[in-house]
Short mmCIF file of C-alpha atoms in Angstrom, two decimals:
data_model
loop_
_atom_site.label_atom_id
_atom_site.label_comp_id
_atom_site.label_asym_id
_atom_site.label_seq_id
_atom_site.Cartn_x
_atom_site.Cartn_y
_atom_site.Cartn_z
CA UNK A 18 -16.26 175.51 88.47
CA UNK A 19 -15.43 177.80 85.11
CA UNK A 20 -16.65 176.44 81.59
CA UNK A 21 -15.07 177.53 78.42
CA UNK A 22 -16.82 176.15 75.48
CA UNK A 23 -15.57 176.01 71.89
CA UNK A 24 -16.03 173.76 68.22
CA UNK A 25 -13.60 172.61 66.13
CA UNK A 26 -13.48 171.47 63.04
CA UNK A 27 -12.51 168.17 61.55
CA UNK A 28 -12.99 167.58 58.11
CA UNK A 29 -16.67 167.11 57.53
CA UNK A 30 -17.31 166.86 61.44
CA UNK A 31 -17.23 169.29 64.18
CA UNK A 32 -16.93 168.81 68.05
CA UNK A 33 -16.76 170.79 71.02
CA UNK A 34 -14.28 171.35 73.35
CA UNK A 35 -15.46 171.93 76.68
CA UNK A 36 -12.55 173.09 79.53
CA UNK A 37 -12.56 173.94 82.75
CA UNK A 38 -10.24 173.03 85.91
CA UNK A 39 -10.12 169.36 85.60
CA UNK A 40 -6.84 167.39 84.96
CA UNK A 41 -7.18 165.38 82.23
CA UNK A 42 -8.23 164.61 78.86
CA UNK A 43 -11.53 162.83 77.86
CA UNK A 44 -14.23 162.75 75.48
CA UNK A 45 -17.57 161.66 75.01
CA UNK A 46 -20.35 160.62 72.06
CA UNK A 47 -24.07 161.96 72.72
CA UNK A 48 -26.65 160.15 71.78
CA UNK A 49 -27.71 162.53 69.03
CA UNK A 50 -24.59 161.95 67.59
CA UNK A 51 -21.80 164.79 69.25
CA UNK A 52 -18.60 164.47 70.22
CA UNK A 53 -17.58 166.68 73.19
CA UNK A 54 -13.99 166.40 74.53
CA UNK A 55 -13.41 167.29 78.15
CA UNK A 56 -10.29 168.82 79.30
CA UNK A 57 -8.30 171.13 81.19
CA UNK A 58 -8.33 174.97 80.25
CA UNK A 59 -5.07 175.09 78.42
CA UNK A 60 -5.96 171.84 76.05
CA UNK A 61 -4.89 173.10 72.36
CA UNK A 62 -7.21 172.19 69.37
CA UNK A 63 -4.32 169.92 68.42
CA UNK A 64 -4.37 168.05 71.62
CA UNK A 65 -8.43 167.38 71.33
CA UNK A 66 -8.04 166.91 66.92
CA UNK A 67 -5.21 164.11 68.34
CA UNK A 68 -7.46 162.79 71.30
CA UNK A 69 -10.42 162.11 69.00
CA UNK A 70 -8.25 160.60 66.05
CA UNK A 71 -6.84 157.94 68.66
CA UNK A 72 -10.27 157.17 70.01
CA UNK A 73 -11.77 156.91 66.88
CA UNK A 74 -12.46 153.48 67.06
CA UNK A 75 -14.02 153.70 70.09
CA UNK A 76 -16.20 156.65 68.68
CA UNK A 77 -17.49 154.37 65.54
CA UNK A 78 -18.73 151.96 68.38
CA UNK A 79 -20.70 154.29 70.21
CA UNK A 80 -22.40 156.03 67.65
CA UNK A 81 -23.49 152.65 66.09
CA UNK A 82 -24.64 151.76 69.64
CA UNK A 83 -26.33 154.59 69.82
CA UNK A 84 -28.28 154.25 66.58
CA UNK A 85 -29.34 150.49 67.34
CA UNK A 86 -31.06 151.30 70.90
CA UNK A 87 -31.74 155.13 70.57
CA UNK A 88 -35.58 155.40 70.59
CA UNK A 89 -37.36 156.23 67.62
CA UNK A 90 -39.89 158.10 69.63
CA UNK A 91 -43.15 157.36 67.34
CA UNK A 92 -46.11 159.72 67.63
CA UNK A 93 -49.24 158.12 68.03
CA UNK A 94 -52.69 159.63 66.37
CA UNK A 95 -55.29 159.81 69.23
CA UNK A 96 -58.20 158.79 67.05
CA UNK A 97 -60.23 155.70 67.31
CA UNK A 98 -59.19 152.72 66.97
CA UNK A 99 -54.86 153.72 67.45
CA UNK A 100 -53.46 150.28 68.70
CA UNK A 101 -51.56 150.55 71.45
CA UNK A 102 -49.36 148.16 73.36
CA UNK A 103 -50.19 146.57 76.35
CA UNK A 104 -47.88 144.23 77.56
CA UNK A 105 -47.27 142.83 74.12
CA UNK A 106 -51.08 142.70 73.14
CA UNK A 107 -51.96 145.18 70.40
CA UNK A 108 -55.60 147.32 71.92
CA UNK A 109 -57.50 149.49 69.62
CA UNK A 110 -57.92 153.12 71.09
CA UNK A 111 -61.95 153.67 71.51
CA UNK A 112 -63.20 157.31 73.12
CA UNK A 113 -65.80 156.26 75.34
CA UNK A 114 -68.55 158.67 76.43
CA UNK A 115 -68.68 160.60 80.26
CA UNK A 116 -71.23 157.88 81.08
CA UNK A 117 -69.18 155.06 80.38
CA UNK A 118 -69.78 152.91 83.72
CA UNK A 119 -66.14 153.15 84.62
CA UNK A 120 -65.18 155.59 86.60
CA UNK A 121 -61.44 155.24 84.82
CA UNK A 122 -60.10 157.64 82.64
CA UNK A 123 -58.35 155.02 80.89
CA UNK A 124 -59.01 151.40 81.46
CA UNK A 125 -58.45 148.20 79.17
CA UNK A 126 -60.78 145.21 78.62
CA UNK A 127 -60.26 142.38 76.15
CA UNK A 128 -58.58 144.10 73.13
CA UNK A 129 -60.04 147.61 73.66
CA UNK A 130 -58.14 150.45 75.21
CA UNK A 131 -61.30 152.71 76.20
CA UNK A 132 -60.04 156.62 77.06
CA UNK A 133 -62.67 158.95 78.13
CA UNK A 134 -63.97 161.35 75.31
CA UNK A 135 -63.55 164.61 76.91
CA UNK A 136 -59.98 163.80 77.54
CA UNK A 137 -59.60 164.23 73.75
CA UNK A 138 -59.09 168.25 73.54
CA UNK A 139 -56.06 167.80 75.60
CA UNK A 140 -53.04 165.75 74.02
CA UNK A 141 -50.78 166.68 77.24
CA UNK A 142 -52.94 165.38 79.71
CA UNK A 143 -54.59 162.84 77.76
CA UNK A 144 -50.38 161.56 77.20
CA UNK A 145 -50.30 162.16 81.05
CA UNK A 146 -53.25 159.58 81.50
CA UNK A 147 -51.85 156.90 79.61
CA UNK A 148 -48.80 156.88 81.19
CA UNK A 149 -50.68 156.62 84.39
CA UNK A 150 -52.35 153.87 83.10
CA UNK A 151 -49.13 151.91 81.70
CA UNK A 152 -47.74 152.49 85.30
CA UNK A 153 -50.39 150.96 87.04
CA UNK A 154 -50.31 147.95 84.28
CA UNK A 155 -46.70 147.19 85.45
CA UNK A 156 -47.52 147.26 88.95
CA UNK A 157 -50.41 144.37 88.62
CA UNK A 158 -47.70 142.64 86.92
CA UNK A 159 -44.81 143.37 89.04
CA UNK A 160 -47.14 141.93 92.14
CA UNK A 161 -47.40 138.87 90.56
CA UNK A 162 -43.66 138.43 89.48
CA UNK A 163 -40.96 140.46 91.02
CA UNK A 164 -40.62 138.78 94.62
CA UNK A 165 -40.13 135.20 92.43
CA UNK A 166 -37.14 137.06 90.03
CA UNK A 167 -35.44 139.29 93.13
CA UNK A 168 -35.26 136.10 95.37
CA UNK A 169 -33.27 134.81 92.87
CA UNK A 170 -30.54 137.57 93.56
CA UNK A 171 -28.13 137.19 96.63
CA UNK A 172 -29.67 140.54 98.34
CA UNK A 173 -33.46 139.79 98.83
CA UNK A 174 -36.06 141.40 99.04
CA UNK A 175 -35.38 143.97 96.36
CA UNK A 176 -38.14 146.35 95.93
CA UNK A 177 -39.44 147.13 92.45
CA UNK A 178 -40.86 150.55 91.34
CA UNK A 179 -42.43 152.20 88.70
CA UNK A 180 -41.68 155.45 87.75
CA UNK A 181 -43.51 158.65 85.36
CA UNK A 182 -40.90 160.79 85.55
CA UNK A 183 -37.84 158.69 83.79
CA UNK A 184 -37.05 159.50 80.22
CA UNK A 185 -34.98 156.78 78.75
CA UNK A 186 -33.20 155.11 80.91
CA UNK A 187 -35.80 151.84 80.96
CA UNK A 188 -34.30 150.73 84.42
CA UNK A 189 -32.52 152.19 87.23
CA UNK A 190 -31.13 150.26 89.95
CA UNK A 191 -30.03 152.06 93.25
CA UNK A 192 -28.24 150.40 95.88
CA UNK A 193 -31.19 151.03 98.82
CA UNK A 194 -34.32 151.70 97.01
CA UNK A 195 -33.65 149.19 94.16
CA UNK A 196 -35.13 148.84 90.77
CA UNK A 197 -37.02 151.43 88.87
CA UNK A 198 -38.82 150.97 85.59
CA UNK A 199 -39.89 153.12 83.53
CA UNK A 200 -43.91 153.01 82.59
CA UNK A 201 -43.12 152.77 78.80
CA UNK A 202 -41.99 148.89 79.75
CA UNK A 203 -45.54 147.90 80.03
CA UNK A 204 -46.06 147.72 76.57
CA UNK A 205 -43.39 144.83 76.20
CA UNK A 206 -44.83 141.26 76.15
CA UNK A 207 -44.29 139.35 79.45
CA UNK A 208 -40.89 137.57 78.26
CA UNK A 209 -38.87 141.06 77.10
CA UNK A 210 -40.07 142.43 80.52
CA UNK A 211 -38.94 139.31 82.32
CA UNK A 212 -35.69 139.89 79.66
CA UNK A 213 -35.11 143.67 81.35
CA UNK A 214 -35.34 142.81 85.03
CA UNK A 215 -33.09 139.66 84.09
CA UNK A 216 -30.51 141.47 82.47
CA UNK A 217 -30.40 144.13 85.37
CA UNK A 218 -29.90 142.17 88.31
CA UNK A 219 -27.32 139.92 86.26
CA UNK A 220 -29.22 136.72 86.16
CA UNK A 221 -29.54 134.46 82.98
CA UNK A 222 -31.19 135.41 80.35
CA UNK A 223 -34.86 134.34 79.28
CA UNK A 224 -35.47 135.43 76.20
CA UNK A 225 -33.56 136.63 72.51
CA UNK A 226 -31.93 140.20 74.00
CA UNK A 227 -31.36 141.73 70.69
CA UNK A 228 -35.31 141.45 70.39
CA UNK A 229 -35.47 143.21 73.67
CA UNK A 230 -33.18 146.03 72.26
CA UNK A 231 -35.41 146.41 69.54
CA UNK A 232 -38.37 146.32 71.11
CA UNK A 233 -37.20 149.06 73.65
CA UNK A 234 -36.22 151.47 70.76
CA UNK A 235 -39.78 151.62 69.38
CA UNK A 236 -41.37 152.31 72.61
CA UNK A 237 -44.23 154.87 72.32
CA UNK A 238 -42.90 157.55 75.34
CA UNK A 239 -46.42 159.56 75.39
CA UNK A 240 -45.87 161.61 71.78
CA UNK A 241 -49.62 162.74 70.93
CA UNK A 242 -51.25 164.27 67.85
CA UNK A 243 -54.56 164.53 66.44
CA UNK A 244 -54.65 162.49 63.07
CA UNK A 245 -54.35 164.15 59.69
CA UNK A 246 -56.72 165.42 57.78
CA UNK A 247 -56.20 163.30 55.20
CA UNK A 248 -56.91 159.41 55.65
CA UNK A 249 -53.42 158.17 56.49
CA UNK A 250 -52.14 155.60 58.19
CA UNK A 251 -52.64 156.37 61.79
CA UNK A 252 -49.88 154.58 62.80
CA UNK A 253 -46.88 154.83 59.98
CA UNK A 254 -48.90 157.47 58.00
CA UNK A 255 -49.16 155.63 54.77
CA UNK A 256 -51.13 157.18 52.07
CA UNK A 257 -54.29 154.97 51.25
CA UNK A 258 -52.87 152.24 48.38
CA UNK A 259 -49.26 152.37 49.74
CA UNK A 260 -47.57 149.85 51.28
CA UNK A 261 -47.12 150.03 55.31
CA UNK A 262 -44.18 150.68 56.72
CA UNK A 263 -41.81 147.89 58.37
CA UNK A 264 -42.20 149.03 61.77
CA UNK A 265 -46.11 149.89 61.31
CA UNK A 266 -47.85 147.77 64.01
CA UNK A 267 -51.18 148.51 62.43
CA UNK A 268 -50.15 146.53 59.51
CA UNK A 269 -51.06 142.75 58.88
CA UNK A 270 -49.16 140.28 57.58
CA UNK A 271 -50.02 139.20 53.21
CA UNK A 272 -50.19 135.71 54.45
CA UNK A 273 -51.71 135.07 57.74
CA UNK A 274 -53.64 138.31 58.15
CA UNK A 275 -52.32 138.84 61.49
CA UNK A 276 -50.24 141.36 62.91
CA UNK A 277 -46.75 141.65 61.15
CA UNK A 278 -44.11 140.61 63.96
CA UNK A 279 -40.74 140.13 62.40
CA UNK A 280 -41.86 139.75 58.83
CA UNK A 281 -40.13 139.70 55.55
CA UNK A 282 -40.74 142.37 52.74
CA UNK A 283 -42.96 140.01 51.06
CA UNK A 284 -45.90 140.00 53.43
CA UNK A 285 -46.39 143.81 53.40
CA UNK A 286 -49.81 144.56 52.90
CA UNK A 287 -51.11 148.26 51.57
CA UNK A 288 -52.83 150.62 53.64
CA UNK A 289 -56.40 150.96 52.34
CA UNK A 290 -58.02 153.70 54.10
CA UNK A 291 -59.47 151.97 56.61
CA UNK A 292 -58.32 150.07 59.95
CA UNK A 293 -57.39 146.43 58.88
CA UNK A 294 -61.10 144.18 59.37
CA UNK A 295 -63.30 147.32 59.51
CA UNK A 296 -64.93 147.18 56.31
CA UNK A 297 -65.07 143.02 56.77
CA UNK A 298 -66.94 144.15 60.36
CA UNK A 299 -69.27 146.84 58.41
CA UNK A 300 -70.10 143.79 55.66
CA UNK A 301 -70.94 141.39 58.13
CA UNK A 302 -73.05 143.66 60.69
CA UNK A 303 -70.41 142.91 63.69
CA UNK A 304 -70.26 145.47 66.11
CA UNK A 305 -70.51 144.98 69.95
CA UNK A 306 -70.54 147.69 73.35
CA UNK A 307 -69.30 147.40 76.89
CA UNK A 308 -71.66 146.90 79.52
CA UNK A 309 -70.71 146.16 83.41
CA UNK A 310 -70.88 142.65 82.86
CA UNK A 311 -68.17 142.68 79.98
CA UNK A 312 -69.22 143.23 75.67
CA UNK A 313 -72.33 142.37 74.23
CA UNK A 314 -73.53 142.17 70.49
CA UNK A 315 -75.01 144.79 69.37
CA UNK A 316 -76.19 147.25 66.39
CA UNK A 317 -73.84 149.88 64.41
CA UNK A 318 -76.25 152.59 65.64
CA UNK A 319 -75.97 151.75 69.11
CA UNK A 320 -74.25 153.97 71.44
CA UNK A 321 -71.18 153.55 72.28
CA UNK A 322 -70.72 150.47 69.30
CA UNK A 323 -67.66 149.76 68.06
CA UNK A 324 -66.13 146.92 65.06
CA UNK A 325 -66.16 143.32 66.70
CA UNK A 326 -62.56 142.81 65.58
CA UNK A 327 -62.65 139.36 68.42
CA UNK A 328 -65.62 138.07 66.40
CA UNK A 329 -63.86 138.83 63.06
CA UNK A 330 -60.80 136.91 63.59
CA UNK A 331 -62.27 134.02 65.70
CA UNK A 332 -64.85 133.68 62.71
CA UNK A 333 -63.44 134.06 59.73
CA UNK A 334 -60.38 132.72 57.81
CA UNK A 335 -57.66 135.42 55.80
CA UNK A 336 -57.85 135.07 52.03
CA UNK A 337 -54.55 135.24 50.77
CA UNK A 338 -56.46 136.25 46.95
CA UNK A 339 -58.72 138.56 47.89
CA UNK A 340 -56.44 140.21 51.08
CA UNK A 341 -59.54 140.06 53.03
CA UNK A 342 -60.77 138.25 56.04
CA UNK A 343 -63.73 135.66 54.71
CA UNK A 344 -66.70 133.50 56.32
CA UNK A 345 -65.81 129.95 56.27
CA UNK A 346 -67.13 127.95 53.28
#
């Protein structure tokens, strides 16, 4: 089949019209934002101009669908301490020496995503890694769950996959090999994931679906850099005594100290430099290590030591004053 390819102005905008030996008229709104009309290869510039002014409406509604669940694709810093979503719980980044007694290249315990140091020169396969590892997270959980939501479906057993190699398209269903998810989904907490599947296979809903929208189009899809030079923000790149951003998932909330989840403008907090609770941590002398038997206390020049964030926030109490997490009186 023959192609012929050409823009056309209108007004302020320009689309394409694309013919070759099809029939009929038709049009279509990328998700970037273009407007392509499809037609046969005598279609005049006046018949697509027309074509798009008719559709117009339907246009408007695309592109503002497009805008409200197009991904936002954030870059993460691989640096210690980068939180990182795992199935809705926020886990610092820490780069774990070669003789770290897991043999995992990436592995998560309690609040701590631990990635193997020499993985660190290498952003591709270090993104490659964590993908790996965000696959294997949905698996444990589809084990537990998916044969209770498919048998809820009229065709049972559906099988449930996880898939690397999607890009956006969050879930897939195919009439013999069923569902597919994409390994970005295991950074959603339990009830958006439970949302997705739901949705899918038509069943009733669980949980607030515009929250699931939202929380799809901030999904980190394996975007690496090494952090600035400068002491930014490594997750909304503040500049040290500026405010975080609204979407920053680093930042903590003015007046519980916790993480900011659907916060107004007036809890923002500023970015000071320095991971929220580290210099609390430093003050205090908490720091603790992995060992095979789980963490342990320990010094801040012991290897492999890291903040005791846990300790922090079981111990202490946020002072809304003094923006600062504080030993009970």
């Amino acid at each position: 089949m023959t192609y012929n390819s050409r823009t056309i102005p209108i007004g302020a905008t320009t689309i394409t019209l694309r013919t070759s030996s099809r029939s009929t008229l038709d049009l279509d709104v990328t998700a970037a934002g273009d407007i392509t009309v499809h037609g046969p290869h005598n279609t005049t510039d006046t018949q697509a101009i027309e074509l798009v002014h008719r559709r117009r409406s339907w246009i408007y509604r695309r592109l503002t669908q497009h805008a409200e669940t197009t991904p936002t694709n954030p870059i993460k810093h691989l640096s210690e301490g980068t939180p990182f979503a795992v199935l809705g719980h926020n886990k610092r980044l820490h780069l774990c020496a070669d003789r770290c007694s897991d043999a995992r290249p990436v592995h998560a315990t309690g609040s701590t995503l631990h990635l193997r140091r020499t993985l660190h020169a290498d952003l591709h396969k270090t993104g490659r890694m964590l993908a790996h590892f965000y696959r294997a997270t949905v698996e444990t959980w589809l084990e537990k769950n998916a044969r209770h939501i498919t048998n809820n479906t009229t065709k049972r057993p559906i099988p449930v996959t996880v898939s690397t190699r999607l890009r956006t398209n969050w879930i897939t269903r195919h009439p013999t090999r069923g569902l597919t998810l994409h390994w970005a989904t295991g950074q959603l907490p339990t009830p958006l994931l439970l949302e997705l599947l739901h949705r899918t296979l038509n069943l009733h809903s669980v949980a607030d679906p515009h929250h699931l929208d939202r929380a799809l189009k901030q999904l980190w899809l394996g975007s690496l850099t090494y952090p600035p030079t400068t002491d930014t923000c490594p997750t909304c790149s503040a500049r040290p005594g500026h405010l975080h951003a609204d979407h920053c998932t680093l930042a903590r909330c003015a007046l519980t100290g916790r993480q900011r989840t659907r916060c107004h403008a007036t809890c923002h907090t500023v970015w000071t430099g320095k991971h929220p609770g580290q210099e609390e941590c430093e003050e205090y002398g908490w720091y603790r290590r992995p060992t095979p038997s789980g963490y342990e206390p320990c010094n801040a020049d012991d290897p492999e030591a890291i903040h005791d964030y846990d300790r922090l926030y079981r111990t202490c109490r946020w002072d809304v004053a003094t923006q600062r997490m504080v030993l009970p009186s």
